[in-house]
Amino acid sequence: MLEACVLATILCGFFGIILKKNLVMKIVSMDVMSTGVIAYYVVIASREGLFTPIISSVKNVAYADPVPQAVILTGIVIGFSIQSLMLVGVMKLARDNPTLESNEIEKNNMP
């Protein structure tokens, strides 16, 4: 059930990118989709019976692999930097265009 909710989040973000015409809404949809992908990765990586790799007195137990955690953290940082870069680009577009609708921007910039 949790996997279905996460996949629905990814699909909501994907359809938001395709169907929305406002550039800010497209960026928000990309962020929703990115959050869904990260949540899906966490759901798949988490399994019962695995322990965190912390030094303890318990011996001979199955430890969770710390590499997926590092990959997720890196993905979050990269997603945040891409989102901020896209927002700066939209701010520069907003200086020249009265609207942020992609159709209107294309009409205004056609020769």
PDB file of N, CA, C and O in Angstrom, residues 53-109:
ATOM      1  N   PRO A  53      24.271   0.353  10.922  1.00  0.00           N
ATOM      2  CA  PRO A  53      25.665  -0.014  11.205  1.00  0.00           C
ATOM      3  C   PRO A  53      26.301   0.883  12.264  1.00  0.00           C
ATOM      4  O   PRO A  53      27.151   1.715  11.981  1.00  0.00           O
ATOM      5  N   ILE A  54      25.857   0.725  13.486  1.00  0.00           N
ATOM      6  CA  ILE A  54      26.387   1.481  14.612  1.00  0.00           C
ATOM      7  C   ILE A  54      27.082   0.492  15.532  1.00  0.00           C
ATOM      8  O   ILE A  54      26.614  -0.631  15.728  1.00  0.00           O
ATOM      9  N   ILE A  55      28.177   0.904  16.131  1.00  0.00           N
ATOM     10  CA  ILE A  55      28.917   0.016  17.025  1.00  0.00           C
ATOM     11  C   ILE A  55      28.056  -0.293  18.242  1.00  0.00           C
ATOM     12  O   ILE A  55      27.566   0.603  18.935  1.00  0.00           O
ATOM     13  N   SER A  56      27.851  -1.562  18.487  1.00  0.00           N
ATOM     14  CA  SER A  56      27.063  -1.983  19.646  1.00  0.00           C
ATOM     15  C   SER A  56      27.574  -3.329  20.141  1.00  0.00           C
ATOM     16  O   SER A  56      28.463  -3.935  19.552  1.00  0.00           O
ATOM     17  N   SER A  57      26.968  -3.798  21.209  1.00  0.00           N
ATOM     18  CA  SER A  57      27.407  -5.068  21.784  1.00  0.00           C
ATOM     19  C   SER A  57      26.803  -6.270  21.059  1.00  0.00           C
ATOM     20  O   SER A  57      27.219  -7.394  21.276  1.00  0.00           O
ATOM     21  N   VAL A  58      25.813  -6.052  20.197  1.00  0.00           N
ATOM     22  CA  VAL A  58      25.174  -7.141  19.453  1.00  0.00           C
ATOM     23  C   VAL A  58      26.117  -7.582  18.343  1.00  0.00           C
ATOM     24  O   VAL A  58      26.661  -6.770  17.607  1.00  0.00           O
ATOM     25  N   LYS A  59      26.307  -8.890  18.226  1.00  0.00           N
ATOM     26  CA  LYS A  59      27.218  -9.404  17.209  1.00  0.00           C
ATOM     27  C   LYS A  59      26.463 -10.318  16.252  1.00  0.00           C
ATOM     28  O   LYS A  59      25.434 -10.873  16.580  1.00  0.00           O
ATOM     29  N   ASN A  60      27.014 -10.453  15.076  1.00  0.00           N
ATOM     30  CA  ASN A  60      26.479 -11.336  14.043  1.00  0.00           C
ATOM     31  C   ASN A  60      25.035 -11.010  13.670  1.00  0.00           C
ATOM     32  O   ASN A  60      24.159 -11.856  13.693  1.00  0.00           O
ATOM     33  N   VAL A  61      24.778  -9.763  13.333  1.00  0.00           N
ATOM     34  CA  VAL A  61      23.461  -9.371  12.852  1.00  0.00           C
ATOM     35  C   VAL A  61      23.608  -8.802  11.450  1.00  0.00           C
ATOM     36  O   VAL A  61      24.699  -8.406  11.026  1.00  0.00           O
ATOM     37  N   ALA A  62      22.516  -8.772  10.729  1.00  0.00           N
ATOM     38  CA  ALA A  62      22.526  -8.232   9.378  1.00  0.00           C
ATOM     39  C   ALA A  62      22.411  -6.706   9.442  1.00  0.00           C
ATOM     40  O   ALA A  62      21.469  -6.172  10.014  1.00  0.00           O
ATOM     41  N   TYR A  63      23.394  -6.039   8.869  1.00  0.00           N
ATOM     42  CA  TYR A  63      23.407  -4.583   8.880  1.00  0.00           C
ATOM     43  C   TYR A  63      22.845  -4.046   7.568  1.00  0.00           C
ATOM     44  O   TYR A  63      23.002  -4.640   6.522  1.00  0.00           O
ATOM     45  N   ALA A  64      22.199  -2.898   7.672  1.00  0.00           N
ATOM     46  CA  ALA A  64      21.716  -2.205   6.485  1.00  0.00           C
ATOM     47  C   ALA A  64      22.901  -1.581   5.772  1.00  0.00           C
ATOM     48  O   ALA A  64      23.853  -1.112   6.398  1.00  0.00           O
ATOM     49  N   ASP A  65      22.832  -1.584   4.469  1.00  0.00           N
ATOM     50  CA  ASP A  65      23.909  -1.001   3.674  1.00  0.00           C
ATOM     51  C   ASP A  65      23.836   0.527   3.774  1.00  0.00           C
ATOM     52  O   ASP A  65      22.801   1.129   3.482  1.00  0.00           O
ATOM     53  N   PRO A  66      24.915   1.207   4.167  1.00  0.00           N
ATOM     54  CA  PRO A  66      24.859   2.667   4.298  1.00  0.00           C
ATOM     55  C   PRO A  66      24.984   3.408   2.968  1.00  0.00           C
ATOM     56  O   PRO A  66      24.750   4.607   2.917  1.00  0.00           O
ATOM     57  N   VAL A  67      25.324   2.716   1.900  1.00  0.00           N
ATOM     58  CA  VAL A  67      25.495   3.388   0.603  1.00  0.00           C
ATOM     59  C   VAL A  67      24.185   3.988   0.097  1.00  0.00           C
ATOM     60  O   VAL A  67      24.176   5.136  -0.374  1.00  0.00           O
ATOM     61  N   PRO A  68      23.037   3.290   0.166  1.00  0.00           N
ATOM     62  CA  PRO A  68      21.790   3.932  -0.282  1.00  0.00           C
ATOM     63  C   PRO A  68      21.452   5.195   0.495  1.00  0.00           C
ATOM     64  O   PRO A  68      20.905   6.138  -0.073  1.00  0.00           O
ATOM     65  N   GLN A  69      21.801   5.238   1.772  1.00  0.00           N
ATOM     66  CA  GLN A  69      21.549   6.445   2.548  1.00  0.00           C
ATOM     67  C   GLN A  69      22.373   7.613   2.015  1.00  0.00           C
ATOM     68  O   GLN A  69      21.882   8.738   1.911  1.00  0.00           O
ATOM     69  N   ALA A  70      23.605   7.337   1.648  1.00  0.00           N
ATOM     70  CA  ALA A  70      24.459   8.391   1.089  1.00  0.00           C
ATOM     71  C   ALA A  70      23.952   8.833  -0.278  1.00  0.00           C
ATOM     72  O   ALA A  70      23.982  10.027  -0.606  1.00  0.00           O
ATOM     73  N   VAL A  71      23.463   7.885  -1.067  1.00  0.00           N
ATOM     74  CA  VAL A  71      22.931   8.227  -2.390  1.00  0.00           C
ATOM     75  C   VAL A  71      21.681   9.091  -2.254  1.00  0.00           C
ATOM     76  O   VAL A  71      21.506  10.068  -2.997  1.00  0.00           O
ATOM     77  N   ILE A  72      20.816   8.755  -1.311  1.00  0.00           N
ATOM     78  CA  ILE A  72      19.605   9.540  -1.091  1.00  0.00           C
ATOM     79  C   ILE A  72      19.949  10.950  -0.634  1.00  0.00           C
ATOM     80  O   ILE A  72      19.375  11.934  -1.102  1.00  0.00           O
ATOM     81  N   LEU A  73      20.886  11.068   0.281  1.00  0.00           N
ATOM     82  CA  LEU A  73      21.297  12.391   0.748  1.00  0.00           C
ATOM     83  C   LEU A  73      21.873  13.220  -0.394  1.00  0.00           C
ATOM     84  O   LEU A  73      21.575  14.409  -0.531  1.00  0.00           O
ATOM     85  N   THR A  74      22.665  12.590  -1.234  1.00  0.00           N
ATOM     86  CA  THR A  74      23.214  13.289  -2.394  1.00  0.00           C
ATOM     87  C   THR A  74      22.101  13.705  -3.355  1.00  0.00           C
ATOM     88  O   THR A  74      22.115  14.815  -3.894  1.00  0.00           O
ATOM     89  N   GLY A  75      21.120  12.825  -3.558  1.00  0.00           N
ATOM     90  CA  GLY A  75      19.993  13.154  -4.430  1.00  0.00           C
ATOM     91  C   GLY A  75      19.175  14.319  -3.913  1.00  0.00           C
ATOM     92  O   GLY A  75      18.709  15.155  -4.685  1.00  0.00           O
ATOM     93  N   ILE A  76      19.003  14.401  -2.607  1.00  0.00           N
ATOM     94  CA  ILE A  76      18.262  15.518  -2.017  1.00  0.00           C
ATOM     95  C   ILE A  76      18.996  16.829  -2.253  1.00  0.00           C
ATOM     96  O   ILE A  76      18.403  17.843  -2.635  1.00  0.00           O
ATOM     97  N   VAL A  77      20.304  16.823  -2.050  1.00  0.00           N
ATOM     98  CA  VAL A  77      21.097  18.046  -2.235  1.00  0.00           C
ATOM     99  C   VAL A  77      21.105  18.471  -3.699  1.00  0.00           C
ATOM    100  O   VAL A  77      20.931  19.657  -4.018  1.00  0.00           O
ATOM    101  N   ILE A  78      21.270  17.525  -4.603  1.00  0.00           N
ATOM    102  CA  ILE A  78      21.272  17.856  -6.028  1.00  0.00           C
ATOM    103  C   ILE A  78      19.901  18.365  -6.461  1.00  0.00           C
ATOM    104  O   ILE A  78      19.793  19.325  -7.224  1.00  0.00           O
ATOM    105  N   GLY A  79      18.828  17.743  -5.957  1.00  0.00           N
ATOM    106  CA  GLY A  79      17.483  18.194  -6.289  1.00  0.00           C
ATOM    107  C   GLY A  79      17.214  19.608  -5.810  1.00  0.00           C
ATOM    108  O   GLY A  79      16.609  20.417  -6.516  1.00  0.00           O
ATOM    109  N   PHE A  80      17.682  19.922  -4.609  1.00  0.00           N
ATOM    110  CA  PHE A  80      17.505  21.280  -4.085  1.00  0.00           C
ATOM    111  C   PHE A  80      18.271  22.295  -4.925  1.00  0.00           C
ATOM    112  O   PHE A  80      17.752  23.368  -5.235  1.00  0.00           O
ATOM    113  N   SER A  81      19.490  21.961  -5.322  1.00  0.00           N
ATOM    114  CA  SER A  81      20.278  22.917  -6.115  1.00  0.00           C
ATOM    115  C   SER A  81      19.684  23.105  -7.507  1.00  0.00           C
ATOM    116  O   SER A  81      19.658  24.228  -8.025  1.00  0.00           O
ATOM    117  N   ILE A  82      19.164  22.048  -8.110  1.00  0.00           N
ATOM    118  CA  ILE A  82      18.532  22.179  -9.426  1.00  0.00           C
ATOM    119  C   ILE A  82      17.263  23.016  -9.326  1.00  0.00           C
ATOM    120  O   ILE A  82      16.998  23.869 -10.179  1.00  0.00           O
ATOM    121  N   GLN A  83      16.489  22.790  -8.267  1.00  0.00           N
ATOM    122  CA  GLN A  83      15.261  23.561  -8.083  1.00  0.00           C
ATOM    123  C   GLN A  83      15.573  25.046  -7.898  1.00  0.00           C
ATOM    124  O   GLN A  83      14.915  25.900  -8.487  1.00  0.00           O
ATOM    125  N   SER A  84      16.578  25.363  -7.115  1.00  0.00           N
ATOM    126  CA  SER A  84      16.925  26.775  -6.922  1.00  0.00           C
ATOM    127  C   SER A  84      17.451  27.399  -8.208  1.00  0.00           C
ATOM    128  O   SER A  84      17.142  28.552  -8.512  1.00  0.00           O
ATOM    129  N   LEU A  85      18.204  26.648  -8.995  1.00  0.00           N
ATOM    130  CA  LEU A  85      18.693  27.168 -10.274  1.00  0.00           C
ATOM    131  C   LEU A  85      17.541  27.421 -11.244  1.00  0.00           C
ATOM    132  O   LEU A  85      17.524  28.440 -11.951  1.00  0.00           O
ATOM    133  N   MET A  86      16.559  26.524 -11.270  1.00  0.00           N
ATOM    134  CA  MET A  86      15.400  26.739 -12.137  1.00  0.00           C
ATOM    135  C   MET A  86      14.589  27.942 -11.683  1.00  0.00           C
ATOM    136  O   MET A  86      14.081  28.704 -12.517  1.00  0.00           O
ATOM    137  N   LEU A  87      14.452  28.151 -10.387  1.00  0.00           N
ATOM    138  CA  LEU A  87      13.712  29.308  -9.892  1.00  0.00           C
ATOM    139  C   LEU A  87      14.409  30.616 -10.247  1.00  0.00           C
ATOM    140  O   LEU A  87      13.756  31.616 -10.553  1.00  0.00           O
ATOM    141  N   VAL A  88      15.741  30.615 -10.240  1.00  0.00           N
ATOM    142  CA  VAL A  88      16.478  31.809 -10.662  1.00  0.00           C
ATOM    143  C   VAL A  88      16.222  32.078 -12.147  1.00  0.00           C
ATOM    144  O   VAL A  88      16.025  33.228 -12.557  1.00  0.00           O
ATOM    145  N   GLY A  89      16.194  31.026 -12.958  1.00  0.00           N
ATOM    146  CA  GLY A  89      15.884  31.193 -14.381  1.00  0.00           C
ATOM    147  C   GLY A  89      14.483  31.734 -14.602  1.00  0.00           C
ATOM    148  O   GLY A  89      14.267  32.592 -15.469  1.00  0.00           O
ATOM    149  N   VAL A  90      13.525  31.282 -13.817  1.00  0.00           N
ATOM    150  CA  VAL A  90      12.155  31.785 -13.933  1.00  0.00           C
ATOM    151  C   VAL A  90      12.084  33.236 -13.483  1.00  0.00           C
ATOM    152  O   VAL A  90      11.356  34.051 -14.075  1.00  0.00           O
ATOM    153  N   MET A  91      12.850  33.610 -12.459  1.00  0.00           N
ATOM    154  CA  MET A  91      12.871  35.014 -12.030  1.00  0.00           C
ATOM    155  C   MET A  91      13.421  35.913 -13.135  1.00  0.00           C
ATOM    156  O   MET A  91      12.913  37.011 -13.354  1.00  0.00           O
ATOM    157  N   LYS A  92      14.437  35.440 -13.850  1.00  0.00           N
ATOM    158  CA  LYS A  92      14.969  36.234 -14.960  1.00  0.00           C
ATOM    159  C   LYS A  92      13.962  36.326 -16.102  1.00  0.00           C
ATOM    160  O   LYS A  92      13.858  37.362 -16.757  1.00  0.00           O
ATOM    161  N   LEU A  93      13.220  35.248 -16.353  1.00  0.00           N
ATOM    162  CA  LEU A  93      12.177  35.302 -17.373  1.00  0.00           C
ATOM    163  C   LEU A  93      11.054  36.247 -16.962  1.00  0.00           C
ATOM    164  O   LEU A  93      10.446  36.899 -17.810  1.00  0.00           O
ATOM    165  N   ALA A  94      10.754  36.321 -15.670  1.00  0.00           N
ATOM    166  CA  ALA A  94       9.666  37.170 -15.187  1.00  0.00           C
ATOM    167  C   ALA A  94       9.974  38.651 -15.375  1.00  0.00           C
ATOM    168  O   ALA A  94       9.055  39.466 -15.439  1.00  0.00           O
ATOM    169  N   ARG A  95      11.236  39.003 -15.479  1.00  0.00           N
ATOM    170  CA  ARG A  95      11.585  40.410 -15.718  1.00  0.00           C
ATOM    171  C   ARG A  95      11.132  40.871 -17.099  1.00  0.00           C
ATOM    172  O   ARG A  95      10.716  42.010 -17.277  1.00  0.00           O
ATOM    173  N   ASP A  96      11.225  39.990 -18.088  1.00  0.00           N
ATOM    174  CA  ASP A  96      10.916  40.363 -19.461  1.00  0.00           C
ATOM    175  C   ASP A  96       9.485  40.028 -19.877  1.00  0.00           C
ATOM    176  O   ASP A  96       8.980  40.602 -20.838  1.00  0.00           O
ATOM    177  N   ASN A  97       8.851  39.094 -19.202  1.00  0.00           N
ATOM    178  CA  ASN A  97       7.522  38.647 -19.599  1.00  0.00           C
ATOM    179  C   ASN A  97       6.516  38.952 -18.497  1.00  0.00           C
ATOM    180  O   ASN A  97       6.783  38.714 -17.322  1.00  0.00           O
ATOM    181  N   PRO A  98       5.345  39.428 -18.868  1.00  0.00           N
ATOM    182  CA  PRO A  98       4.345  39.734 -17.846  1.00  0.00           C
ATOM    183  C   PRO A  98       3.714  38.481 -17.239  1.00  0.00           C
ATOM    184  O   PRO A  98       3.135  38.538 -16.167  1.00  0.00           O
ATOM    185  N   THR A  99       3.822  37.365 -17.898  1.00  0.00           N
ATOM    186  CA  THR A  99       3.236  36.124 -17.402  1.00  0.00           C
ATOM    187  C   THR A  99       4.287  35.017 -17.412  1.00  0.00           C
ATOM    188  O   THR A  99       5.286  35.108 -18.123  1.00  0.00           O
ATOM    189  N   LEU A 100       4.056  33.987 -16.645  1.00  0.00           N
ATOM    190  CA  LEU A 100       4.982  32.855 -16.630  1.00  0.00           C
ATOM    191  C   LEU A 100       4.382  31.633 -17.321  1.00  0.00           C
ATOM    192  O   LEU A 100       4.840  30.525 -17.115  1.00  0.00           O
ATOM    193  N   GLU A 101       3.345  31.849 -18.128  1.00  0.00           N
ATOM    194  CA  GLU A 101       2.767  30.764 -18.907  1.00  0.00           C
ATOM    195  C   GLU A 101       3.690  30.444 -20.069  1.00  0.00           C
ATOM    196  O   GLU A 101       4.136  31.331 -20.792  1.00  0.00           O
ATOM    197  N   SER A 102       3.989  29.163 -20.227  1.00  0.00           N
ATOM    198  CA  SER A 102       4.968  28.770 -21.258  1.00  0.00           C
ATOM    199  C   SER A 102       4.485  29.107 -22.661  1.00  0.00           C
ATOM    200  O   SER A 102       5.286  29.462 -23.527  1.00  0.00           O
ATOM    201  N   ASN A 103       3.180  29.025 -22.921  1.00  0.00           N
ATOM    202  CA  ASN A 103       2.667  29.357 -24.260  1.00  0.00           C
ATOM    203  C   ASN A 103       2.875  30.831 -24.587  1.00  0.00           C
ATOM    204  O   ASN A 103       3.258  31.185 -25.715  1.00  0.00           O
ATOM    205  N   GLU A 104       2.635  31.688 -23.605  1.00  0.00           N
ATOM    206  CA  GLU A 104       2.806  33.131 -23.833  1.00  0.00           C
ATOM    207  C   GLU A 104       4.275  33.497 -24.023  1.00  0.00           C
ATOM    208  O   GLU A 104       4.614  34.359 -24.832  1.00  0.00           O
ATOM    209  N   ILE A 105       5.142  32.856 -23.283  1.00  0.00           N
ATOM    210  CA  ILE A 105       6.590  33.129 -23.426  1.00  0.00           C
ATOM    211  C   ILE A 105       7.053  32.710 -24.820  1.00  0.00           C
ATOM    212  O   ILE A 105       7.829  33.419 -25.459  1.00  0.00           O
ATOM    213  N   GLU A 106       6.570  31.574 -25.306  1.00  0.00           N
ATOM    214  CA  GLU A 106       6.931  31.131 -26.648  1.00  0.00           C
ATOM    215  C   GLU A 106       6.419  32.090 -27.709  1.00  0.00           C
ATOM    216  O   GLU A 106       7.100  32.379 -28.692  1.00  0.00           O
ATOM    217  N   LYS A 107       5.190  32.625 -27.529  1.00  0.00           N
ATOM    218  CA  LYS A 107       4.635  33.582 -28.484  1.00  0.00           C
ATOM    219  C   LYS A 107       5.441  34.875 -28.491  1.00  0.00           C
ATOM    220  O   LYS A 107       5.681  35.458 -29.550  1.00  0.00           O
ATOM    221  N   ASN A 108       5.850  35.352 -27.314  1.00  0.00           N
ATOM    222  CA  ASN A 108       6.587  36.609 -27.229  1.00  0.00           C
ATOM    223  C   ASN A 108       7.987  36.509 -27.793  1.00  0.00           C
ATOM    224  O   ASN A 108       8.553  37.505 -28.239  1.00  0.00           O
ATOM    225  N   ASN A 109       8.590  35.324 -27.801  1.00  0.00           N
ATOM    226  CA  ASN A 109       9.963  35.181 -28.243  1.00  0.00           C
ATOM    227  C   ASN A 109      10.082  34.630 -29.658  1.00  0.00           C
ATOM    228  O   ASN A 109      11.198  34.339 -30.104  1.00  0.00           O
TER     229      ASN A 109
END
